[in-house]
PDB file of C-alpha atoms in Angstrom:
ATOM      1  CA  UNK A 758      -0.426  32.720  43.736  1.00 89.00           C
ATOM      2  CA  UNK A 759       1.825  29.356  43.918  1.00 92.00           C
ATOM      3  CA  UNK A 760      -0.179  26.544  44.340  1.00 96.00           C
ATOM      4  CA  UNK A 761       1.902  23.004  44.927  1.00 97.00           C
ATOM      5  CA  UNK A 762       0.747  19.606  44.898  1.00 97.00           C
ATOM      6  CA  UNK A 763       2.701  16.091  45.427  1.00 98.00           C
ATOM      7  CA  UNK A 764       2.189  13.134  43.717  1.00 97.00           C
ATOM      8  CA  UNK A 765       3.683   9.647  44.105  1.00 95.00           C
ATOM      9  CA  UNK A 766       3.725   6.388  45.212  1.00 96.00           C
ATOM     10  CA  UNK A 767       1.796   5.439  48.814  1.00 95.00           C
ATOM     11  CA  UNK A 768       3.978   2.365  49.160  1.00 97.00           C
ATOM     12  CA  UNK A 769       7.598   1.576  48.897  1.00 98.00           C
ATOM     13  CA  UNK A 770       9.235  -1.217  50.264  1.00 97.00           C
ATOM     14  CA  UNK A 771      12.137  -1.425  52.418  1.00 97.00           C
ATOM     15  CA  UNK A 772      15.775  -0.689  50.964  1.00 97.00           C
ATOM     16  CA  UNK A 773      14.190   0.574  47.554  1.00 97.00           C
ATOM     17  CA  UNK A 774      13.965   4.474  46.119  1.00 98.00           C
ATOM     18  CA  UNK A 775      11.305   6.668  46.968  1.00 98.00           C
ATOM     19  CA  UNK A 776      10.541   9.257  44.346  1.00 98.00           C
ATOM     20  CA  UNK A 777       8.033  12.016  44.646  1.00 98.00           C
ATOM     21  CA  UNK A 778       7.156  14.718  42.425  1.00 98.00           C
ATOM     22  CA  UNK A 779       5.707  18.469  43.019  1.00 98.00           C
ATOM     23  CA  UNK A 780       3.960  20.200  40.445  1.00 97.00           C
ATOM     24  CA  UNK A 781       3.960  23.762  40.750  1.00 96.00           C
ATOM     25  CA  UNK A 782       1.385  26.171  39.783  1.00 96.00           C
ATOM     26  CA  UNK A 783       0.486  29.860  39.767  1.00 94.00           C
ATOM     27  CA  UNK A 784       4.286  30.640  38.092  1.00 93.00           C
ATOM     28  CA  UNK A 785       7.342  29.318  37.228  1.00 93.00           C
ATOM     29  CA  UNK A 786       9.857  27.270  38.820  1.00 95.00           C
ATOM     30  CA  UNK A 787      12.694  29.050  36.616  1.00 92.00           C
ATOM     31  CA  UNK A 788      12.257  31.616  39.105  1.00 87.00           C
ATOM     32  CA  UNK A 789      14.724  33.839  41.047  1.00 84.00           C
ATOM     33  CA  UNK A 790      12.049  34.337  44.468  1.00 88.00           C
ATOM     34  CA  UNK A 791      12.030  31.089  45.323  1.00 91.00           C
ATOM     35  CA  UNK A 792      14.263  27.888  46.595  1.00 92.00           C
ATOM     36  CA  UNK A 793      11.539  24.518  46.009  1.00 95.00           C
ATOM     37  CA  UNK A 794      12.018  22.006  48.577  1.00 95.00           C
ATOM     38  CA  UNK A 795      10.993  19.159  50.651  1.00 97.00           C
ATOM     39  CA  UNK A 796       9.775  18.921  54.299  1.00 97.00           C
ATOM     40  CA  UNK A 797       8.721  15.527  55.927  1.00 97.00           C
ATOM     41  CA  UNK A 798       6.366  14.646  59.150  1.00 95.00           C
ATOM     42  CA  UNK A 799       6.206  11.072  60.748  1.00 94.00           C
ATOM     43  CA  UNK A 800       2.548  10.058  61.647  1.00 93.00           C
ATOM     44  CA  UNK A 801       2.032  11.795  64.834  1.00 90.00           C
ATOM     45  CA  UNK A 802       5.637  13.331  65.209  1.00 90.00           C
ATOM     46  CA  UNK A 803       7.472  16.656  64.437  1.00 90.00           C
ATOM     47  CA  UNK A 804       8.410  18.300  61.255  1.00 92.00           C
ATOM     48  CA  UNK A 805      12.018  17.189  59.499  1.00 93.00           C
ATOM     49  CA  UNK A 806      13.636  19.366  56.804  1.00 93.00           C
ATOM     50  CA  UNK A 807      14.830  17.227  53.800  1.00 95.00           C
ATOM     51  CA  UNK A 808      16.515  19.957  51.329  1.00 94.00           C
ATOM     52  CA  UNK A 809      16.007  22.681  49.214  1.00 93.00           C
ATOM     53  CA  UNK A 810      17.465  24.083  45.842  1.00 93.00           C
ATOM     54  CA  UNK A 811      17.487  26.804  43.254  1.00 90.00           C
ATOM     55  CA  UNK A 812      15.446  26.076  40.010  1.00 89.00           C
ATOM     56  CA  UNK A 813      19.153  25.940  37.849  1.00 86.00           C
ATOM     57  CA  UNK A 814      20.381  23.415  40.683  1.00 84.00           C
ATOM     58  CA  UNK A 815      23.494  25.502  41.266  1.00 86.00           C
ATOM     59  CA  UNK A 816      22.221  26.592  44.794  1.00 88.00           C
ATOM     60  CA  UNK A 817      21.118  23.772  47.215  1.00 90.00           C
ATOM     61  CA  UNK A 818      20.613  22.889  51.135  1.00 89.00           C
ATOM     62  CA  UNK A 819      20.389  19.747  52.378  1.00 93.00           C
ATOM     63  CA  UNK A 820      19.498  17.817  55.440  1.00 92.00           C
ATOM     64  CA  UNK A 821      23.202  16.589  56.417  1.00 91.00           C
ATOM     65  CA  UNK A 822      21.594  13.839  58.651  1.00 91.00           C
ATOM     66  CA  UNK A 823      19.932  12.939  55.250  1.00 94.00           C
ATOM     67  CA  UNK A 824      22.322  13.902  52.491  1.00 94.00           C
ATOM     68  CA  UNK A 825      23.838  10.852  51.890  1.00 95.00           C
ATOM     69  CA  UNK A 826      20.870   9.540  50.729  1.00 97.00           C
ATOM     70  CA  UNK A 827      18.560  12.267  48.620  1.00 97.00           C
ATOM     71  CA  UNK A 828      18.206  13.946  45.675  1.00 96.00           C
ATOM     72  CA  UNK A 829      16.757  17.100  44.876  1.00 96.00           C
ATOM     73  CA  UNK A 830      16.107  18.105  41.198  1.00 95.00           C
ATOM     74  CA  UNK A 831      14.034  20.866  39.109  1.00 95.00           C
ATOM     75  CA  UNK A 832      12.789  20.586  36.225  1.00 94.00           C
ATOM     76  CA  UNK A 833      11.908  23.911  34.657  1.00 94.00           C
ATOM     77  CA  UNK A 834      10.153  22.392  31.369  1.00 94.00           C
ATOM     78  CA  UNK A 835       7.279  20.651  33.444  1.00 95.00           C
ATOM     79  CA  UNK A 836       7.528  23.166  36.117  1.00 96.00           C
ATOM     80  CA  UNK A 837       8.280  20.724  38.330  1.00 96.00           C
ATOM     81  CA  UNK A 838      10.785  19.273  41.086  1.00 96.00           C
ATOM     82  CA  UNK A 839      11.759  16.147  42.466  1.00 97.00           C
ATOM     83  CA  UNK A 840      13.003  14.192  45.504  1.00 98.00           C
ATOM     84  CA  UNK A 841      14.512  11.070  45.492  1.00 98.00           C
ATOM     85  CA  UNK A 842      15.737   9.221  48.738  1.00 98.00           C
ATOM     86  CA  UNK A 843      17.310   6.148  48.554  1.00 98.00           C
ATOM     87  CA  UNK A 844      17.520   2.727  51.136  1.00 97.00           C
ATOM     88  CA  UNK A 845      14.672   3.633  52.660  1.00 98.00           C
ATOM     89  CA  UNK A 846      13.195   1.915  55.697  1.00 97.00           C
ATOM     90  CA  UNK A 847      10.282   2.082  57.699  1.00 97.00           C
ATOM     91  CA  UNK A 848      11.722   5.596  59.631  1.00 96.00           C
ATOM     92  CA  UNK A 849      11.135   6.937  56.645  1.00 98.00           C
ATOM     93  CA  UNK A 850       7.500   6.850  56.965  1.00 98.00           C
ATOM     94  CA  UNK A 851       6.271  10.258  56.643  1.00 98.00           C
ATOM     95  CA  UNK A 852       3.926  12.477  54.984  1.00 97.00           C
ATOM     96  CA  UNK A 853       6.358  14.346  52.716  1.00 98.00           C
ATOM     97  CA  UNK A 854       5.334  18.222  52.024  1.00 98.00           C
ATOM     98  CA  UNK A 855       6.908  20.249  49.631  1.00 98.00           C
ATOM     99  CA  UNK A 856       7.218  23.911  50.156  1.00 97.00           C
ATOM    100  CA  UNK A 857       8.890  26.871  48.520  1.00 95.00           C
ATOM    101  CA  UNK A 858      11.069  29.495  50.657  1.00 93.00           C
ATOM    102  CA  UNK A 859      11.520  33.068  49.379  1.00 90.00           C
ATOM    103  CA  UNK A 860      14.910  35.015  48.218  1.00 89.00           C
ATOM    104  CA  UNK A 861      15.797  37.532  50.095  1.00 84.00           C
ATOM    105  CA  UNK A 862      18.197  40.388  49.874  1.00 79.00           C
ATOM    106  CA  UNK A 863      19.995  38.122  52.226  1.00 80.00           C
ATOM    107  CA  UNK A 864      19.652  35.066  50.323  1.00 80.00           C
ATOM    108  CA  UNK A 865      17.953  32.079  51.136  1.00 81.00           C
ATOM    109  CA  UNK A 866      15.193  33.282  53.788  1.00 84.00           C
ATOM    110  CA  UNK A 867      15.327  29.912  55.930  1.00 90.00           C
ATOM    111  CA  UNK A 868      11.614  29.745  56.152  1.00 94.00           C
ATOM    112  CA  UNK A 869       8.767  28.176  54.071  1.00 95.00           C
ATOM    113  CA  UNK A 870       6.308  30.240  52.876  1.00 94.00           C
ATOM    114  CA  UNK A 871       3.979  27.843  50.405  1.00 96.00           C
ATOM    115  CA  UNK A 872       3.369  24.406  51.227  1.00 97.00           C
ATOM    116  CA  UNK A 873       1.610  21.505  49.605  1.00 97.00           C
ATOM    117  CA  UNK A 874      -1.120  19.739  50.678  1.00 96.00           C
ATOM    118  CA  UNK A 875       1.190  16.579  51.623  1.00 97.00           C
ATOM    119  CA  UNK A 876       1.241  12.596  50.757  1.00 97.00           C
ATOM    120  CA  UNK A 877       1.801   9.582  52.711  1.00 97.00           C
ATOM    121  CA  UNK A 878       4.244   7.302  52.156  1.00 98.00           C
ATOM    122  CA  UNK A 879       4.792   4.096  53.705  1.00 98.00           C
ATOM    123  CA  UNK A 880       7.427   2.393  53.942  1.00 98.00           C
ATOM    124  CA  UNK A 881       6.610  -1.603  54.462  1.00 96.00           C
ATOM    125  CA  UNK A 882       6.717  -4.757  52.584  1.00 94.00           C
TER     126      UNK A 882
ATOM    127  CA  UNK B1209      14.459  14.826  70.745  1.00 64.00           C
ATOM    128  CA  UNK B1210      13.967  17.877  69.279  1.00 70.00           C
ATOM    129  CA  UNK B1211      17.008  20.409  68.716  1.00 86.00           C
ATOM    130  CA  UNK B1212      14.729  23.680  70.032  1.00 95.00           C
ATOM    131  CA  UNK B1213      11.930  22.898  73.138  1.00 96.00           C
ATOM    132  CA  UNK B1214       8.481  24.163  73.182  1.00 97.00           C
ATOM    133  CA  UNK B1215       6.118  23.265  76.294  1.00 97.00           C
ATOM    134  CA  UNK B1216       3.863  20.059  74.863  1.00 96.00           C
ATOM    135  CA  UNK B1217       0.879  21.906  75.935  1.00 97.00           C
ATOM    136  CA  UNK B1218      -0.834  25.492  76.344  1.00 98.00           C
ATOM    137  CA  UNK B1219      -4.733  25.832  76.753  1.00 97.00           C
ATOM    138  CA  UNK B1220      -6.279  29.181  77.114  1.00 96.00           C
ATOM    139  CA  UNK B1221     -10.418  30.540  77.057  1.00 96.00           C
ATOM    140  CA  UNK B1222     -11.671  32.931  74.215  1.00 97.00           C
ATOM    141  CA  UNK B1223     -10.411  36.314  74.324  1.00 97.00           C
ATOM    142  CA  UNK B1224      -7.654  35.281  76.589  1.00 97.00           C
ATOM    143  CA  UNK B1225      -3.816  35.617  74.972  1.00 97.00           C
ATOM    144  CA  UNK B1226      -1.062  33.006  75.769  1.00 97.00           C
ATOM    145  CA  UNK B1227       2.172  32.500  74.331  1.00 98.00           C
ATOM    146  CA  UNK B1228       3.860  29.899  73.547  1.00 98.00           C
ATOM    147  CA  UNK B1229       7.980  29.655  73.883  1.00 98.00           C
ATOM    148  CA  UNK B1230      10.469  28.107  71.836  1.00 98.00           C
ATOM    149  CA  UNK B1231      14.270  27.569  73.508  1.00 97.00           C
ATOM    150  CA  UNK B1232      17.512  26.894  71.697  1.00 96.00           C
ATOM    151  CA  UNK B1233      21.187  28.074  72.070  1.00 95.00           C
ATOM    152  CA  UNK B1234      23.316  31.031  71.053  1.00 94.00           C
ATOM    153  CA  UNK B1235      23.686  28.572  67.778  1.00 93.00           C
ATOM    154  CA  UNK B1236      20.212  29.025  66.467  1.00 94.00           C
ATOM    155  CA  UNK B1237      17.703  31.512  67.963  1.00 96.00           C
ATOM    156  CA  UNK B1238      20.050  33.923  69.748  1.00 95.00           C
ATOM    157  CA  UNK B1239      22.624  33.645  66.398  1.00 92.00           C
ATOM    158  CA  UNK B1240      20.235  35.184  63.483  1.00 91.00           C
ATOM    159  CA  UNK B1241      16.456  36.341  63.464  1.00 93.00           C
ATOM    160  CA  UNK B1242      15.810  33.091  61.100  1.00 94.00           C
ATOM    161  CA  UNK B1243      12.892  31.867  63.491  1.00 96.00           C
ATOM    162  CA  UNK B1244       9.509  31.314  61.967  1.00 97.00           C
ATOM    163  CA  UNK B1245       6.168  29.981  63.298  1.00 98.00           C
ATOM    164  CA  UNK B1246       3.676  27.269  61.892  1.00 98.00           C
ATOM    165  CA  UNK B1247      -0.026  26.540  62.736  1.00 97.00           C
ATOM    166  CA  UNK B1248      -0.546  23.306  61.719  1.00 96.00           C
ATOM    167  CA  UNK B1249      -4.810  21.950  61.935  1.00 96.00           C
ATOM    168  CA  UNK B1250      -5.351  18.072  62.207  1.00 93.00           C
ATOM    169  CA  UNK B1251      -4.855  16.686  58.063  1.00 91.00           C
ATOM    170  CA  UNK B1252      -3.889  19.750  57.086  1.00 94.00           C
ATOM    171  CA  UNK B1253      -0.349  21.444  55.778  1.00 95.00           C
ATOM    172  CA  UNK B1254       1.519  23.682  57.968  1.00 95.00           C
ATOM    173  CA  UNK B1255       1.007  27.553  57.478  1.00 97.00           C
ATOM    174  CA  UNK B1256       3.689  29.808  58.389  1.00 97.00           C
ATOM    175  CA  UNK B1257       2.210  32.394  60.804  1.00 97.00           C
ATOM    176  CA  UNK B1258       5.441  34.542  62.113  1.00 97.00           C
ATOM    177  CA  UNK B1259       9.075  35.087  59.918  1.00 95.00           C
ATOM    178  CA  UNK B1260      12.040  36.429  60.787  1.00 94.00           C
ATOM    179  CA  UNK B1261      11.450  36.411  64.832  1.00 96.00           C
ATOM    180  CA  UNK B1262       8.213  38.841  64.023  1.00 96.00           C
ATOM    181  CA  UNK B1263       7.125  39.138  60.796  1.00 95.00           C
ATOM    182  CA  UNK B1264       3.635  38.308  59.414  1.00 96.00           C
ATOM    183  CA  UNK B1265       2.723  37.121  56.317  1.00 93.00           C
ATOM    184  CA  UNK B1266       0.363  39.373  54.112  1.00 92.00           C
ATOM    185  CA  UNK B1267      -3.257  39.362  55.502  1.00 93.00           C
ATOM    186  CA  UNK B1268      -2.587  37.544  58.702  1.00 94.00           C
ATOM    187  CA  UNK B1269      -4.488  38.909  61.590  1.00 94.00           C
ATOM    188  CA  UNK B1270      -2.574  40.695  63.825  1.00 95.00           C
ATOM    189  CA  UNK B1271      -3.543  38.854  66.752  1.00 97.00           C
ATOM    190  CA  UNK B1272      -0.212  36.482  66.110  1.00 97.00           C
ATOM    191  CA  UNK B1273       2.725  38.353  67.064  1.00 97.00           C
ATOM    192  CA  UNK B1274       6.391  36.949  67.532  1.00 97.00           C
ATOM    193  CA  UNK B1275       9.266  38.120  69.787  1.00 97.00           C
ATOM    194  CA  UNK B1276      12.799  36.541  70.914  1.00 97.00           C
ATOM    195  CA  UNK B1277      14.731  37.240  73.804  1.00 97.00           C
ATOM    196  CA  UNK B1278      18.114  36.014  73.732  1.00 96.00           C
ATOM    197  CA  UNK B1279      17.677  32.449  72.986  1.00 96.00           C
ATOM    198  CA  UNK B1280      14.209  31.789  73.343  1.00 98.00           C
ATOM    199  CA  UNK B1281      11.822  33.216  71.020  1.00 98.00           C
ATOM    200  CA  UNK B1282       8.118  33.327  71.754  1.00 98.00           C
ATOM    201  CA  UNK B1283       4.420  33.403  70.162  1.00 98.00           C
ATOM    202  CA  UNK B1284       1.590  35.578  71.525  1.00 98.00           C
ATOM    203  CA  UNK B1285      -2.124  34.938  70.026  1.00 98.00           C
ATOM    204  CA  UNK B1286      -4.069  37.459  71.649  1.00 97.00           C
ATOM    205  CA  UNK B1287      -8.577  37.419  71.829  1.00 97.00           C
ATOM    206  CA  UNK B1288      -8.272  33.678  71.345  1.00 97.00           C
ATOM    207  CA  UNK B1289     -10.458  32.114  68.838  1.00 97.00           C
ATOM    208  CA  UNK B1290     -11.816  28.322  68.487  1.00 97.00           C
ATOM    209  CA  UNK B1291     -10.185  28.685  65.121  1.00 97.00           C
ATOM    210  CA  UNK B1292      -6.380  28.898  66.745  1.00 97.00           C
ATOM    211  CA  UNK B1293      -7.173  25.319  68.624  1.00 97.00           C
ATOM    212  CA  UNK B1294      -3.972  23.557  66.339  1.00 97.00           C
ATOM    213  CA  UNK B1295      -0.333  22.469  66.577  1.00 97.00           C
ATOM    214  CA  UNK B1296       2.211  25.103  66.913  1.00 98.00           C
ATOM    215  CA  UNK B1297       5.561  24.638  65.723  1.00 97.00           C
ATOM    216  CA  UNK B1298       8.962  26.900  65.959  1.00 97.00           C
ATOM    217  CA  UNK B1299      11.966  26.870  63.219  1.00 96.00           C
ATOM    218  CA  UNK B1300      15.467  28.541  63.185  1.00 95.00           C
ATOM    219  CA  UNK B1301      18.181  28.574  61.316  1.00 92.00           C
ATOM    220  CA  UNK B1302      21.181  26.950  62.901  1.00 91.00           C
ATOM    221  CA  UNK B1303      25.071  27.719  62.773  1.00 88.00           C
ATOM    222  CA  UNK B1304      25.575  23.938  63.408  1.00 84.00           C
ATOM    223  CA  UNK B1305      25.670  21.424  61.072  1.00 79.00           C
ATOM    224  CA  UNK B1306      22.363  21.038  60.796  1.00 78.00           C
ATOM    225  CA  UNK B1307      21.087  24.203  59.216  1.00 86.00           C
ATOM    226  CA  UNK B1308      17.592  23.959  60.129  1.00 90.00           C
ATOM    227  CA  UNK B1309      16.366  22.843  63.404  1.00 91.00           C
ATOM    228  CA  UNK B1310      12.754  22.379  64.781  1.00 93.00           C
ATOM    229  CA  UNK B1311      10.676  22.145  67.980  1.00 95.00           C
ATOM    230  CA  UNK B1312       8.591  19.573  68.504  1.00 94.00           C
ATOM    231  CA  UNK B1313       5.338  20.940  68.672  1.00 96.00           C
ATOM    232  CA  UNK B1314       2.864  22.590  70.840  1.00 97.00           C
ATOM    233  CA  UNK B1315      -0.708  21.549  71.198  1.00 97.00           C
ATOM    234  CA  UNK B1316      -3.220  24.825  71.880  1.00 98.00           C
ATOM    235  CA  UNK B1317      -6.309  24.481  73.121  1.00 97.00           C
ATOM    236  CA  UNK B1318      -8.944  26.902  73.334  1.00 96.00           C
ATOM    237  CA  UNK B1319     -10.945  25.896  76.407  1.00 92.00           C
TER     238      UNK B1319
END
């Protein structure tokens, strides 16, 4: 069974990169059931989709409202994948989740099936 | 705002069903059968409940069913428990630029 868990920074100021990491257990990211990706949730608010990809990064959705500003990225030797989000401010306080979503016949199943636990980042000098 | 609309609020007694509703447009829930379900408990992750308008995961109780009707899909939990008191929270694909949209959230209580 998958198992993911987020690690990262708690605190990032204003205009700077956030970068969080997910490390996956219970099987590989080099996978062909599963896009990895990231889902955020201001305190008190709604959810937000950020992005997801395929583990060879050929295959990716993002957030257009966010796009211009994140990275997604796998990395298959540590079994592991990454977002990075850029110029942040303080609406980007969120806890960030990620979460996998099954392959389908169809394709990408547009759903999340396995989520992480979640970590808080804050975005204040 | 949030692109699909859920009431803020359902309460309901043990044993009782209620349902919760989720409205969009003929560009997200009455396009595709991309709408999935989340329980979400105070600290805690959200767990996907319903895919694909009905579908349950493996070993969920079948006392969470979903349905759509045009463009409004909806979640029944029947013989409430104290254990379904969470945040509920609807998902769809959308043909619009934004892919994915959400609902904001509904808050069941279990009186």
């Amino acid at each position: 069974q998958l198992q993911l868990q987020e690690s990262g920074p708690g605190l990032v100021k204003p205009s700077e990169t956030l970068s969080l990491a997910c490390i996956v257990s219970g099987g590989p990211i080099a996978s062909n059931g599963h896009y990895w990706g990231w889902i955020r949730q201001p305190p008190g608010k709604g959810l937000e989709w950020i992005g997801s990809i395929f583990y060879n990064g050929n295959t990716y959705y993002y957030n257009p409202s966010l796009k211009s500003r994140v990275s997604i990225h796998a990395d298959t030797s540590q079994n592991k994948f990454s977002l990075k989000m850029t110029s942040v401010t303080a609406a980007d306080t969120a806890v960030y989740y990620c979460a996998t979503t099954p392959v389908t016949a169809f394709g990408y199943a547009w759903y999340f099936d396995i989520w992480g636990r979640g970590t808080l980042v804050t975005v204040s000098t | 705002q949030s692109a699909l609309t859920q009431p803020a609020s359902v309460s309901g007694s043990p044993g009782q069903s209620i349902t919760i509703s989720c409205t969009g447009t003929s560009s997200d829930i009455g396009a595709y059968n991309y709408v999935s379900w989340y329980q979400q408990h105070p600290g805690e992750a959200p767990k996907v409940i319903i895919y694909g308008v009905s579908n349950r995961p493996s070993g969920l109780s079948d006392r969470f069913s979903g349905s759509k009707s045009g463009n409004t899909a909806s979640l029944t939990i029947s013989g409430l428990q104290a254990a379904d008191e969470a945040h509920y929270y609807c998902i769809s694909y959308t043909t619009t630029n934004s892919l994915i949209v959400f609902g904001g959230g509904t808050k069941l209580t279990v009186l």
